[in-house]
Amino acid sequence: MIPDALGRCRSTTSVRDAEETAEPEYYRLRHFSVTGKGVVNCGDSFRSRRSRSNVSVASDCSEYSGSSRGPPSMPCSGGTSMASSANSSCLNLSRPRPYVGLMLGAAGVGKTSLIHQFMTSEYMNAYEASLDDECGEKSVSVLLDGEESELVFVDLPDGEMSLDDSIVTHDPDAFIVVYSVTEPSSVQYADQILQTLWKMSAVANKAVILVGSKSDLVRSRMITAEAGRKLANTYDCKFIEVSGGLDHRVDELLVGVLSQIRLKRSCRLSRSRSLGRRSCRLHRGARHTSSVKGLLHVMCGAEPRSKSCENLQIL
């Protein structure tokens, strides 16, 4: 027993529990940039949660959840940096909902090891690390193109919840469908998942990435990269091969997930705005209408011939 500020005694057990459940004061922020040569890892840093930017996910205040400290519809200027403007009214709003990525695939394909490598630039050596019973939700913050975003990856134990229930429960922004290049049955499982997502129109509205895992196991490989590309093209989704064990292209996958979420979101907003301005565009001339349609085609991937399923930076 230890005395509190008023001299009353409290159990050391309750104090210890409170300390363990308290949110850490600092969080890891992973920095990336995308160049003509690909994704560049700019390192990790630690930041205080008190100074965390409230504009990390949403581009405007309408995307924020409600808070007793201010209404969710409070206006703000898109060009104002909330991180540097302490007097901004938008600082009264709660943090935006993080993006959610749902990890899908057969048991043993490497979903958990990929998530653990997402968390840090340090090499995790997943083949030797014990990752048993570590399913659940893990959060990582990423700074990309000057914008900070928080992603929560959901890794559910095999058979714990159906795909429909998972979608209803977690409302994911991205589906990461993983198979092992050493297990043909895992490809069939991934095919079934993609087929279900396609029927639900999730492929058209959400980020969907097919991931061939364990690409470093060359001697055990039974699924070619071309087979993975063909499956991804069948369902009009993205494709990448990675190795969680060697941390090969895991950064590219993490950045690709965030990029696809942002692109899909921008596409949905553009479609919504275009529908609202449709009657107005009819009176602006064929030339202007064509340019608007052309922009939507580029943003929303309406030109599949020029689209690469392995370029995770475009739709």
PDB file of C-alpha atoms in Angstrom:
ATOM      1  CA  MET A   1       0.000   0.000   0.000  1.00  0.00           C
ATOM      2  CA  ILE A   2       1.194   3.544  -0.816  1.00  0.00           C
ATOM      3  CA  PRO A   3      -0.280   6.914   0.253  1.00  0.00           C
ATOM      4  CA  ASP A   4      -1.805   9.209  -2.358  1.00  0.00           C
ATOM      5  CA  ALA A   5      -1.736  13.028  -2.392  1.00  0.00           C
ATOM      6  CA  LEU A   6      -4.398  13.163   0.352  1.00  0.00           C
ATOM      7  CA  GLY A   7      -2.696  10.642   2.572  1.00  0.00           C
ATOM      8  CA  ARG A   8      -5.060   7.817   1.673  1.00  0.00           C
ATOM      9  CA  CYS A   9      -3.596   4.407   0.930  1.00  0.00           C
ATOM     10  CA  ARG A  10      -3.920   2.783  -2.464  1.00  0.00           C
ATOM     11  CA  SER A  11      -3.018  -0.691  -3.555  1.00  0.00           C
ATOM     12  CA  THR A  12       0.292  -0.949  -5.421  1.00  0.00           C
ATOM     13  CA  THR A  13      -1.482  -3.356  -7.757  1.00  0.00           C
ATOM     14  CA  SER A  14      -3.977  -0.705  -8.909  1.00  0.00           C
ATOM     15  CA  VAL A  15      -1.159   1.797  -9.423  1.00  0.00           C
ATOM     16  CA  ARG A  16       0.758  -0.727 -11.479  1.00  0.00           C
ATOM     17  CA  ASP A  17      -2.326  -1.518 -13.581  1.00  0.00           C
ATOM     18  CA  ALA A  18      -2.918   2.178 -14.227  1.00  0.00           C
ATOM     19  CA  GLU A  19       0.658   2.635 -15.377  1.00  0.00           C
ATOM     20  CA  GLU A  20       0.435  -0.329 -17.732  1.00  0.00           C
ATOM     21  CA  THR A  21      -2.840   0.839 -19.295  1.00  0.00           C
ATOM     22  CA  ALA A  22      -1.775   4.478 -19.693  1.00  0.00           C
ATOM     23  CA  GLU A  23      -1.055   5.553 -23.272  1.00  0.00           C
ATOM     24  CA  PRO A  24       2.662   6.147 -23.906  1.00  0.00           C
ATOM     25  CA  GLU A  25       3.619   9.807 -23.972  1.00  0.00           C
ATOM     26  CA  TYR A  26       5.593   9.414 -27.190  1.00  0.00           C
ATOM     27  CA  TYR A  27       4.825   7.609 -30.428  1.00  0.00           C
ATOM     28  CA  ARG A  28       6.971   6.475 -33.337  1.00  0.00           C
ATOM     29  CA  LEU A  29       6.557   8.361 -36.606  1.00  0.00           C
ATOM     30  CA  ARG A  30       7.856   6.697 -39.751  1.00  0.00           C
ATOM     31  CA  HIS A  31       9.037   9.061 -42.527  1.00  0.00           C
ATOM     32  CA  PHE A  32       8.856   8.193 -46.232  1.00  0.00           C
ATOM     33  CA  SER A  33       9.125   9.931 -49.581  1.00  0.00           C
ATOM     34  CA  VAL A  34       8.323   8.678 -53.052  1.00  0.00           C
ATOM     35  CA  THR A  35      10.784   9.487 -55.846  1.00  0.00           C
ATOM     36  CA  GLY A  36      11.251   8.372 -59.408  1.00  0.00           C
ATOM     37  CA  LYS A  37      13.361   5.519 -58.079  1.00  0.00           C
ATOM     38  CA  GLY A  38      10.701   4.328 -55.660  1.00  0.00           C
ATOM     39  CA  VAL A  39       9.950   4.559 -51.955  1.00  0.00           C
ATOM     40  CA  VAL A  40      12.663   6.100 -49.780  1.00  0.00           C
ATOM     41  CA  ASN A  41      12.759   5.362 -46.046  1.00  0.00           C
ATOM     42  CA  CYS A  42      13.759   8.615 -44.325  1.00  0.00           C
ATOM     43  CA  GLY A  43      13.954   7.033 -40.863  1.00  0.00           C
ATOM     44  CA  ASP A  44      11.842   6.987 -37.726  1.00  0.00           C
ATOM     45  CA  SER A  45      11.423   9.641 -35.063  1.00  0.00           C
ATOM     46  CA  PHE A  46       9.606   9.897 -31.744  1.00  0.00           C
ATOM     47  CA  ARG A  47       7.094  12.646 -31.070  1.00  0.00           C
ATOM     48  CA  SER A  48       5.024  13.717 -28.125  1.00  0.00           C
ATOM     49  CA  ARG A  49       1.353  12.863 -28.392  1.00  0.00           C
ATOM     50  CA  ARG A  50       0.524  16.326 -27.054  1.00  0.00           C
ATOM     51  CA  SER A  51       1.946  17.942 -30.168  1.00  0.00           C
ATOM     52  CA  ARG A  52       0.418  15.471 -32.580  1.00  0.00           C
ATOM     53  CA  SER A  53      -1.181  17.154 -35.592  1.00  0.00           C
ATOM     54  CA  ASN A  54      -4.950  16.938 -35.746  1.00  0.00           C
ATOM     55  CA  VAL A  55      -4.893  17.073 -39.547  1.00  0.00           C
ATOM     56  CA  SER A  56      -2.987  13.846 -39.954  1.00  0.00           C
ATOM     57  CA  VAL A  57      -5.709  11.925 -41.772  1.00  0.00           C
ATOM     58  CA  ALA A  58      -8.480  14.200 -42.942  1.00  0.00           C
ATOM     59  CA  SER A  59      -7.948  17.049 -45.353  1.00  0.00           C
ATOM     60  CA  ASP A  60     -10.712  19.120 -43.805  1.00  0.00           C
ATOM     61  CA  CYS A  61     -12.535  19.401 -40.512  1.00  0.00           C
ATOM     62  CA  SER A  62     -15.658  17.708 -41.871  1.00  0.00           C
ATOM     63  CA  GLU A  63     -13.856  14.379 -41.537  1.00  0.00           C
ATOM     64  CA  TYR A  64     -13.352  14.747 -37.799  1.00  0.00           C
ATOM     65  CA  SER A  65     -15.373  12.914 -35.230  1.00  0.00           C
ATOM     66  CA  GLY A  66     -17.486  14.864 -32.782  1.00  0.00           C
ATOM     67  CA  SER A  67     -16.077  16.120 -29.497  1.00  0.00           C
ATOM     68  CA  SER A  68     -17.442  17.841 -26.454  1.00  0.00           C
ATOM     69  CA  ARG A  69     -14.790  20.496 -26.997  1.00  0.00           C
ATOM     70  CA  GLY A  70     -16.209  21.654 -30.303  1.00  0.00           C
ATOM     71  CA  PRO A  71     -18.718  20.801 -33.066  1.00  0.00           C
ATOM     72  CA  PRO A  72     -17.547  18.520 -35.890  1.00  0.00           C
ATOM     73  CA  SER A  73     -18.654  21.001 -38.539  1.00  0.00           C
ATOM     74  CA  MET A  74     -16.434  23.814 -37.304  1.00  0.00           C
ATOM     75  CA  PRO A  75     -14.876  25.507 -40.377  1.00  0.00           C
ATOM     76  CA  CYS A  76     -11.166  25.973 -40.890  1.00  0.00           C
ATOM     77  CA  SER A  77      -8.845  27.096 -43.626  1.00  0.00           C
ATOM     78  CA  GLY A  78      -7.275  24.295 -45.693  1.00  0.00           C
ATOM     79  CA  GLY A  79      -4.049  26.257 -45.953  1.00  0.00           C
ATOM     80  CA  THR A  80      -3.590  26.680 -42.195  1.00  0.00           C
ATOM     81  CA  SER A  81      -1.219  24.362 -40.372  1.00  0.00           C
ATOM     82  CA  MET A  82      -2.880  23.187 -37.171  1.00  0.00           C
ATOM     83  CA  ALA A  83       0.406  21.902 -35.862  1.00  0.00           C
ATOM     84  CA  SER A  84       1.809  25.427 -35.770  1.00  0.00           C
ATOM     85  CA  SER A  85      -1.382  27.419 -35.112  1.00  0.00           C
ATOM     86  CA  ALA A  86      -2.139  26.941 -31.437  1.00  0.00           C
ATOM     87  CA  ASN A  87      -5.058  29.365 -31.625  1.00  0.00           C
ATOM     88  CA  SER A  88      -6.749  27.582 -34.523  1.00  0.00           C
ATOM     89  CA  SER A  89     -10.342  26.697 -33.764  1.00  0.00           C
ATOM     90  CA  CYS A  90      -9.800  23.319 -35.377  1.00  0.00           C
ATOM     91  CA  LEU A  91      -7.538  22.315 -32.514  1.00  0.00           C
ATOM     92  CA  ASN A  92     -10.678  21.997 -30.442  1.00  0.00           C
ATOM     93  CA  LEU A  93     -11.668  18.974 -32.462  1.00  0.00           C
ATOM     94  CA  SER A  94     -10.780  15.410 -31.550  1.00  0.00           C
ATOM     95  CA  ARG A  95      -8.224  13.466 -33.562  1.00  0.00           C
ATOM     96  CA  PRO A  96      -9.576  12.043 -36.824  1.00  0.00           C
ATOM     97  CA  ARG A  97     -10.379   8.396 -37.206  1.00  0.00           C
ATOM     98  CA  PRO A  98      -7.268   6.473 -38.284  1.00  0.00           C
ATOM     99  CA  TYR A  99      -7.247   4.530 -41.519  1.00  0.00           C
ATOM    100  CA  VAL A 100      -7.950   0.840 -41.008  1.00  0.00           C
ATOM    101  CA  GLY A 101      -6.264  -1.937 -42.973  1.00  0.00           C
ATOM    102  CA  LEU A 102      -7.737  -5.435 -42.710  1.00  0.00           C
ATOM    103  CA  MET A 103      -5.181  -8.228 -43.126  1.00  0.00           C
ATOM    104  CA  LEU A 104      -6.736 -11.228 -44.873  1.00  0.00           C
ATOM    105  CA  GLY A 105      -5.405 -14.604 -45.947  1.00  0.00           C
ATOM    106  CA  ALA A 106      -4.883 -18.196 -44.886  1.00  0.00           C
ATOM    107  CA  ALA A 107      -3.132 -19.062 -41.642  1.00  0.00           C
ATOM    108  CA  GLY A 108       0.651 -19.100 -41.760  1.00  0.00           C
ATOM    109  CA  VAL A 109       1.146 -16.869 -44.804  1.00  0.00           C
ATOM    110  CA  GLY A 110       3.006 -14.173 -42.848  1.00  0.00           C
ATOM    111  CA  LYS A 111       0.367 -11.552 -42.044  1.00  0.00           C
ATOM    112  CA  THR A 112       1.525 -11.058 -38.460  1.00  0.00           C
ATOM    113  CA  SER A 113       5.208 -10.771 -39.372  1.00  0.00           C
ATOM    114  CA  LEU A 114       4.381  -8.122 -41.994  1.00  0.00           C
ATOM    115  CA  ILE A 115       2.488  -6.036 -39.450  1.00  0.00           C
ATOM    116  CA  HIS A 116       5.353  -6.232 -36.972  1.00  0.00           C
ATOM    117  CA  GLN A 117       7.765  -5.016 -39.646  1.00  0.00           C
ATOM    118  CA  PHE A 118       5.356  -2.182 -40.523  1.00  0.00           C
ATOM    119  CA  MET A 119       5.852  -0.793 -37.027  1.00  0.00           C
ATOM    120  CA  THR A 120       9.561   0.058 -37.313  1.00  0.00           C
ATOM    121  CA  SER A 121      12.507   0.594 -39.629  1.00  0.00           C
ATOM    122  CA  GLU A 122      14.510  -1.796 -37.474  1.00  0.00           C
ATOM    123  CA  TYR A 123      14.936  -5.284 -38.858  1.00  0.00           C
ATOM    124  CA  MET A 124      12.591  -7.579 -36.921  1.00  0.00           C
ATOM    125  CA  ASN A 125      13.943 -10.935 -38.209  1.00  0.00           C
ATOM    126  CA  ALA A 126      10.454 -12.387 -38.237  1.00  0.00           C
ATOM    127  CA  TYR A 127      11.627 -15.900 -39.051  1.00  0.00           C
ATOM    128  CA  GLU A 128      13.338 -16.146 -35.654  1.00  0.00           C
ATOM    129  CA  ALA A 129      11.049 -13.919 -33.599  1.00  0.00           C
ATOM    130  CA  SER A 130       8.179 -15.550 -31.755  1.00  0.00           C
ATOM    131  CA  LEU A 131       4.938 -14.045 -33.044  1.00  0.00           C
ATOM    132  CA  ASP A 132       2.556 -16.654 -31.662  1.00  0.00           C
ATOM    133  CA  ASP A 133      -0.697 -15.370 -30.204  1.00  0.00           C
ATOM    134  CA  GLU A 134       0.084 -11.798 -31.272  1.00  0.00           C
ATOM    135  CA  CYS A 135      -2.938 -11.241 -33.474  1.00  0.00           C
ATOM    136  CA  GLY A 136      -5.057  -8.150 -32.911  1.00  0.00           C
ATOM    137  CA  GLU A 137      -4.728  -4.478 -33.829  1.00  0.00           C
ATOM    138  CA  LYS A 138      -1.506  -2.521 -34.182  1.00  0.00           C
ATOM    139  CA  SER A 139      -1.138   1.169 -34.989  1.00  0.00           C
ATOM    140  CA  VAL A 140       1.606   2.921 -36.959  1.00  0.00           C
ATOM    141  CA  SER A 141       1.980   6.606 -37.853  1.00  0.00           C
ATOM    142  CA  VAL A 142       3.401   7.516 -41.254  1.00  0.00           C
ATOM    143  CA  LEU A 143       4.572  10.854 -42.624  1.00  0.00           C
ATOM    144  CA  LEU A 144       4.231  10.800 -46.424  1.00  0.00           C
ATOM    145  CA  ASP A 145       4.287  13.802 -48.763  1.00  0.00           C
ATOM    146  CA  GLY A 146       4.255  16.141 -45.770  1.00  0.00           C
ATOM    147  CA  GLU A 147       1.024  14.663 -44.408  1.00  0.00           C
ATOM    148  CA  GLU A 148       0.866  12.498 -41.315  1.00  0.00           C
ATOM    149  CA  SER A 149      -1.551   9.596 -41.185  1.00  0.00           C
ATOM    150  CA  GLU A 150      -2.268   6.923 -38.627  1.00  0.00           C
ATOM    151  CA  LEU A 151      -2.973   3.401 -39.827  1.00  0.00           C
ATOM    152  CA  VAL A 152      -4.407   0.578 -37.746  1.00  0.00           C
ATOM    153  CA  PHE A 153      -3.787  -2.919 -39.085  1.00  0.00           C
ATOM    154  CA  VAL A 154      -6.261  -5.564 -37.974  1.00  0.00           C
ATOM    155  CA  ASP A 155      -4.924  -9.112 -37.845  1.00  0.00           C
ATOM    156  CA  LEU A 156      -7.641 -11.556 -36.826  1.00  0.00           C
ATOM    157  CA  PRO A 157      -6.992 -15.191 -35.852  1.00  0.00           C
ATOM    158  CA  ASP A 158      -8.005 -17.585 -38.609  1.00  0.00           C
ATOM    159  CA  GLY A 159     -11.707 -18.458 -38.376  1.00  0.00           C
ATOM    160  CA  GLU A 160     -12.475 -16.007 -35.551  1.00  0.00           C
ATOM    161  CA  MET A 161     -14.743 -13.794 -37.627  1.00  0.00           C
ATOM    162  CA  SER A 162     -16.280 -13.983 -41.104  1.00  0.00           C
ATOM    163  CA  LEU A 163     -15.290 -11.467 -43.749  1.00  0.00           C
ATOM    164  CA  ASP A 164     -18.725  -9.835 -43.640  1.00  0.00           C
ATOM    165  CA  ASP A 165     -18.570  -9.472 -39.860  1.00  0.00           C
ATOM    166  CA  SER A 166     -15.010  -8.131 -40.044  1.00  0.00           C
ATOM    167  CA  ILE A 167     -16.087  -5.429 -42.471  1.00  0.00           C
ATOM    168  CA  VAL A 168     -19.077  -4.429 -40.353  1.00  0.00           C
ATOM    169  CA  THR A 169     -17.004  -4.405 -37.163  1.00  0.00           C
ATOM    170  CA  HIS A 170     -13.895  -2.584 -38.399  1.00  0.00           C
ATOM    171  CA  ASP A 171     -15.128  -0.596 -41.449  1.00  0.00           C
ATOM    172  CA  PRO A 172     -11.750  -0.976 -43.207  1.00  0.00           C
ATOM    173  CA  ASP A 173     -10.301   1.506 -45.678  1.00  0.00           C
ATOM    174  CA  ALA A 174      -7.991  -1.124 -47.167  1.00  0.00           C
ATOM    175  CA  PHE A 175      -7.922  -4.880 -47.661  1.00  0.00           C
ATOM    176  CA  ILE A 176      -4.487  -6.507 -47.726  1.00  0.00           C
ATOM    177  CA  VAL A 177      -4.954 -10.022 -49.081  1.00  0.00           C
ATOM    178  CA  VAL A 178      -1.875 -12.136 -48.370  1.00  0.00           C
ATOM    179  CA  TYR A 179      -0.825 -15.503 -49.757  1.00  0.00           C
ATOM    180  CA  SER A 180       2.443 -17.445 -49.575  1.00  0.00           C
ATOM    181  CA  VAL A 181       4.381 -18.120 -52.761  1.00  0.00           C
ATOM    182  CA  THR A 182       5.212 -21.532 -51.258  1.00  0.00           C
ATOM    183  CA  GLU A 183       1.594 -22.614 -50.650  1.00  0.00           C
ATOM    184  CA  PRO A 184      -0.752 -23.095 -53.662  1.00  0.00           C
ATOM    185  CA  SER A 185      -3.728 -23.547 -51.316  1.00  0.00           C
ATOM    186  CA  SER A 186      -3.160 -20.048 -49.915  1.00  0.00           C
ATOM    187  CA  VAL A 187      -3.554 -18.628 -53.435  1.00  0.00           C
ATOM    188  CA  GLN A 188      -6.903 -20.358 -53.789  1.00  0.00           C
ATOM    189  CA  TYR A 189      -7.927 -18.895 -50.441  1.00  0.00           C
ATOM    190  CA  ALA A 190      -6.858 -15.421 -51.598  1.00  0.00           C
ATOM    191  CA  ASP A 191      -8.815 -15.909 -54.831  1.00  0.00           C
ATOM    192  CA  GLN A 192     -11.982 -16.623 -52.839  1.00  0.00           C
ATOM    193  CA  ILE A 193     -11.455 -13.498 -50.730  1.00  0.00           C
ATOM    194  CA  LEU A 194     -10.919 -11.295 -53.791  1.00  0.00           C
ATOM    195  CA  GLN A 195     -13.998 -12.745 -55.439  1.00  0.00           C
ATOM    196  CA  THR A 196     -16.062 -11.891 -52.367  1.00  0.00           C
ATOM    197  CA  LEU A 197     -14.662  -8.362 -52.206  1.00  0.00           C
ATOM    198  CA  TRP A 198     -15.415  -7.895 -55.905  1.00  0.00           C
ATOM    199  CA  LYS A 199     -19.042  -8.944 -55.466  1.00  0.00           C
ATOM    200  CA  MET A 200     -19.332  -6.495 -52.575  1.00  0.00           C
ATOM    201  CA  SER A 201     -17.942  -3.669 -54.785  1.00  0.00           C
ATOM    202  CA  ALA A 202     -15.137  -3.237 -52.260  1.00  0.00           C
ATOM    203  CA  VAL A 203     -12.521  -3.321 -55.023  1.00  0.00           C
ATOM    204  CA  ALA A 204     -14.091  -0.302 -56.702  1.00  0.00           C
ATOM    205  CA  ASN A 205     -14.435   1.770 -53.540  1.00  0.00           C
ATOM    206  CA  LYS A 206     -11.641   0.677 -51.202  1.00  0.00           C
ATOM    207  CA  ALA A 207      -7.936  -0.018 -51.496  1.00  0.00           C
ATOM    208  CA  VAL A 208      -7.310  -3.699 -52.269  1.00  0.00           C
ATOM    209  CA  ILE A 209      -3.775  -5.095 -52.513  1.00  0.00           C
ATOM    210  CA  LEU A 210      -2.818  -8.685 -53.253  1.00  0.00           C
ATOM    211  CA  VAL A 211       0.448  -9.592 -51.503  1.00  0.00           C
ATOM    212  CA  GLY A 212       2.671 -12.521 -52.377  1.00  0.00           C
ATOM    213  CA  SER A 213       4.549 -13.222 -49.139  1.00  0.00           C
ATOM    214  CA  LYS A 214       7.787 -15.136 -48.434  1.00  0.00           C
ATOM    215  CA  SER A 215       9.305 -14.182 -51.790  1.00  0.00           C
ATOM    216  CA  ASP A 216      12.780 -14.914 -50.411  1.00  0.00           C
ATOM    217  CA  LEU A 217      12.083 -18.665 -50.183  1.00  0.00           C
ATOM    218  CA  VAL A 218      13.259 -19.248 -53.757  1.00  0.00           C
ATOM    219  CA  ARG A 219      13.794 -22.990 -53.512  1.00  0.00           C
ATOM    220  CA  SER A 220      10.355 -23.535 -51.993  1.00  0.00           C
ATOM    221  CA  ARG A 221       8.497 -21.208 -54.388  1.00  0.00           C
ATOM    222  CA  MET A 222       5.551 -22.790 -56.148  1.00  0.00           C
ATOM    223  CA  ILE A 223       3.665 -19.666 -57.264  1.00  0.00           C
ATOM    224  CA  THR A 224       5.260 -17.405 -59.869  1.00  0.00           C
ATOM    225  CA  ALA A 225       5.067 -13.638 -59.773  1.00  0.00           C
ATOM    226  CA  GLU A 226       3.256 -13.740 -63.105  1.00  0.00           C
ATOM    227  CA  ALA A 227       0.504 -15.864 -61.544  1.00  0.00           C
ATOM    228  CA  GLY A 228       0.106 -13.258 -58.832  1.00  0.00           C
ATOM    229  CA  ARG A 229      -0.110 -10.439 -61.388  1.00  0.00           C
ATOM    230  CA  LYS A 230      -2.709 -12.366 -63.378  1.00  0.00           C
ATOM    231  CA  LEU A 231      -4.854 -12.887 -60.288  1.00  0.00           C
ATOM    232  CA  ALA A 232      -4.596  -9.202 -59.353  1.00  0.00           C
ATOM    233  CA  ASN A 233      -5.538  -8.111 -62.879  1.00  0.00           C
ATOM    234  CA  THR A 234      -8.520 -10.454 -62.809  1.00  0.00           C
ATOM    235  CA  TYR A 235      -9.995  -8.506 -59.907  1.00  0.00           C
ATOM    236  CA  ASP A 236      -8.557  -5.110 -60.882  1.00  0.00           C
ATOM    237  CA  CYS A 237      -6.528  -4.735 -57.691  1.00  0.00           C
ATOM    238  CA  LYS A 238      -2.871  -4.014 -56.874  1.00  0.00           C
ATOM    239  CA  PHE A 239      -0.105  -6.587 -56.504  1.00  0.00           C
ATOM    240  CA  ILE A 240       3.277  -6.803 -54.798  1.00  0.00           C
ATOM    241  CA  GLU A 241       5.631  -9.556 -53.664  1.00  0.00           C
ATOM    242  CA  VAL A 242       7.376  -9.071 -50.308  1.00  0.00           C
ATOM    243  CA  SER A 243       9.403 -10.879 -47.685  1.00  0.00           C
ATOM    244  CA  GLY A 244       8.591 -10.162 -44.068  1.00  0.00           C
ATOM    245  CA  GLY A 245      11.457 -12.383 -42.985  1.00  0.00           C
ATOM    246  CA  LEU A 246      14.078 -10.308 -44.810  1.00  0.00           C
ATOM    247  CA  ASP A 247      12.201  -6.986 -44.678  1.00  0.00           C
ATOM    248  CA  HIS A 248      12.194  -6.896 -48.474  1.00  0.00           C
ATOM    249  CA  ARG A 249       9.726  -4.398 -50.005  1.00  0.00           C
ATOM    250  CA  VAL A 250       7.749  -4.181 -46.761  1.00  0.00           C
ATOM    251  CA  ASP A 251       8.181  -0.383 -46.747  1.00  0.00           C
ATOM    252  CA  GLU A 252       6.854  -0.291 -50.323  1.00  0.00           C
ATOM    253  CA  LEU A 253       3.784  -2.209 -49.178  1.00  0.00           C
ATOM    254  CA  LEU A 254       3.172   0.045 -46.171  1.00  0.00           C
ATOM    255  CA  VAL A 255       3.482   3.227 -48.250  1.00  0.00           C
ATOM    256  CA  GLY A 256       1.429   1.613 -51.012  1.00  0.00           C
ATOM    257  CA  VAL A 257      -1.424   0.869 -48.621  1.00  0.00           C
ATOM    258  CA  LEU A 258      -1.509   4.494 -47.477  1.00  0.00           C
ATOM    259  CA  SER A 259      -1.203   5.826 -51.035  1.00  0.00           C
ATOM    260  CA  GLN A 260      -4.039   3.630 -52.285  1.00  0.00           C
ATOM    261  CA  ILE A 261      -6.286   4.701 -49.408  1.00  0.00           C
ATOM    262  CA  ARG A 262      -5.649   8.363 -50.176  1.00  0.00           C
ATOM    263  CA  LEU A 263      -6.171   7.873 -53.922  1.00  0.00           C
ATOM    264  CA  LYS A 264      -9.410   5.953 -53.453  1.00  0.00           C
ATOM    265  CA  ARG A 265     -10.667   8.615 -51.065  1.00  0.00           C
ATOM    266  CA  SER A 266      -9.804  11.390 -53.530  1.00  0.00           C
ATOM    267  CA  CYS A 267     -11.534   9.441 -56.273  1.00  0.00           C
ATOM    268  CA  ARG A 268     -14.724   9.094 -54.245  1.00  0.00           C
ATOM    269  CA  LEU A 269     -14.711  12.805 -53.418  1.00  0.00           C
ATOM    270  CA  SER A 270     -14.165  13.699 -57.061  1.00  0.00           C
ATOM    271  CA  ARG A 271     -17.020  11.481 -58.169  1.00  0.00           C
ATOM    272  CA  SER A 272     -19.309  13.019 -55.572  1.00  0.00           C
ATOM    273  CA  ARG A 273     -18.386  16.552 -56.613  1.00  0.00           C
ATOM    274  CA  SER A 274     -18.725  15.740 -60.302  1.00  0.00           C
ATOM    275  CA  LEU A 275     -22.258  14.468 -59.746  1.00  0.00           C
ATOM    276  CA  GLY A 276     -23.132  17.691 -57.944  1.00  0.00           C
ATOM    277  CA  ARG A 277     -21.776  19.809 -60.800  1.00  0.00           C
ATOM    278  CA  ARG A 278     -23.106  17.677 -63.641  1.00  0.00           C
ATOM    279  CA  SER A 279     -25.913  20.044 -64.634  1.00  0.00           C
ATOM    280  CA  CYS A 280     -23.504  22.995 -64.531  1.00  0.00           C
ATOM    281  CA  ARG A 281     -20.936  21.256 -66.745  1.00  0.00           C
ATOM    282  CA  LEU A 282     -23.541  20.621 -69.432  1.00  0.00           C
ATOM    283  CA  HIS A 283     -23.559  24.362 -70.135  1.00  0.00           C
ATOM    284  CA  ARG A 284     -19.798  24.919 -70.159  1.00  0.00           C
ATOM    285  CA  GLY A 285     -19.035  23.462 -73.560  1.00  0.00           C
ATOM    286  CA  ALA A 286     -17.818  20.119 -74.814  1.00  0.00           C
ATOM    287  CA  ARG A 287     -14.138  21.044 -74.506  1.00  0.00           C
ATOM    288  CA  HIS A 288     -14.329  21.781 -70.767  1.00  0.00           C
ATOM    289  CA  THR A 289     -16.478  18.711 -70.165  1.00  0.00           C
ATOM    290  CA  SER A 290     -13.926  16.531 -71.879  1.00  0.00           C
ATOM    291  CA  SER A 291     -11.118  17.896 -69.729  1.00  0.00           C
ATOM    292  CA  VAL A 292     -13.055  17.185 -66.535  1.00  0.00           C
ATOM    293  CA  LYS A 293     -13.832  13.667 -67.655  1.00  0.00           C
ATOM    294  CA  GLY A 294     -10.234  13.131 -68.606  1.00  0.00           C
ATOM    295  CA  LEU A 295      -9.116  14.178 -65.127  1.00  0.00           C
ATOM    296  CA  LEU A 296     -11.557  11.764 -63.522  1.00  0.00           C
ATOM    297  CA  HIS A 297     -10.355   8.975 -65.800  1.00  0.00           C
ATOM    298  CA  VAL A 298      -6.769   9.529 -64.675  1.00  0.00           C
ATOM    299  CA  MET A 299      -7.630   9.831 -60.969  1.00  0.00           C
ATOM    300  CA  CYS A 300     -10.096   6.974 -60.811  1.00  0.00           C
ATOM    301  CA  GLY A 301      -8.302   4.481 -62.998  1.00  0.00           C
ATOM    302  CA  ALA A 302     -10.808   4.528 -65.844  1.00  0.00           C
ATOM    303  CA  GLU A 303      -8.060   3.721 -68.339  1.00  0.00           C
ATOM    304  CA  PRO A 304      -6.995   0.184 -67.412  1.00  0.00           C
ATOM    305  CA  ARG A 305      -4.713  -0.200 -70.444  1.00  0.00           C
ATOM    306  CA  SER A 306      -2.220   2.284 -69.005  1.00  0.00           C
ATOM    307  CA  LYS A 307      -2.581   1.013 -65.452  1.00  0.00           C
ATOM    308  CA  SER A 308       0.097  -1.120 -63.812  1.00  0.00           C
ATOM    309  CA  CYS A 309      -1.090  -3.432 -61.062  1.00  0.00           C
ATOM    310  CA  GLU A 310       2.392  -3.265 -59.484  1.00  0.00           C
ATOM    311  CA  ASN A 311       2.520   0.524 -59.219  1.00  0.00           C
ATOM    312  CA  LEU A 312       0.991   1.196 -55.831  1.00  0.00           C
ATOM    313  CA  GLN A 313       1.294   4.973 -56.275  1.00  0.00           C
ATOM    314  CA  ILE A 314      -1.446   5.183 -58.924  1.00  0.00           C
ATOM    315  CA  LEU A 315      -4.997   3.838 -59.197  1.00  0.00           C
TER     316      LEU A 315
END
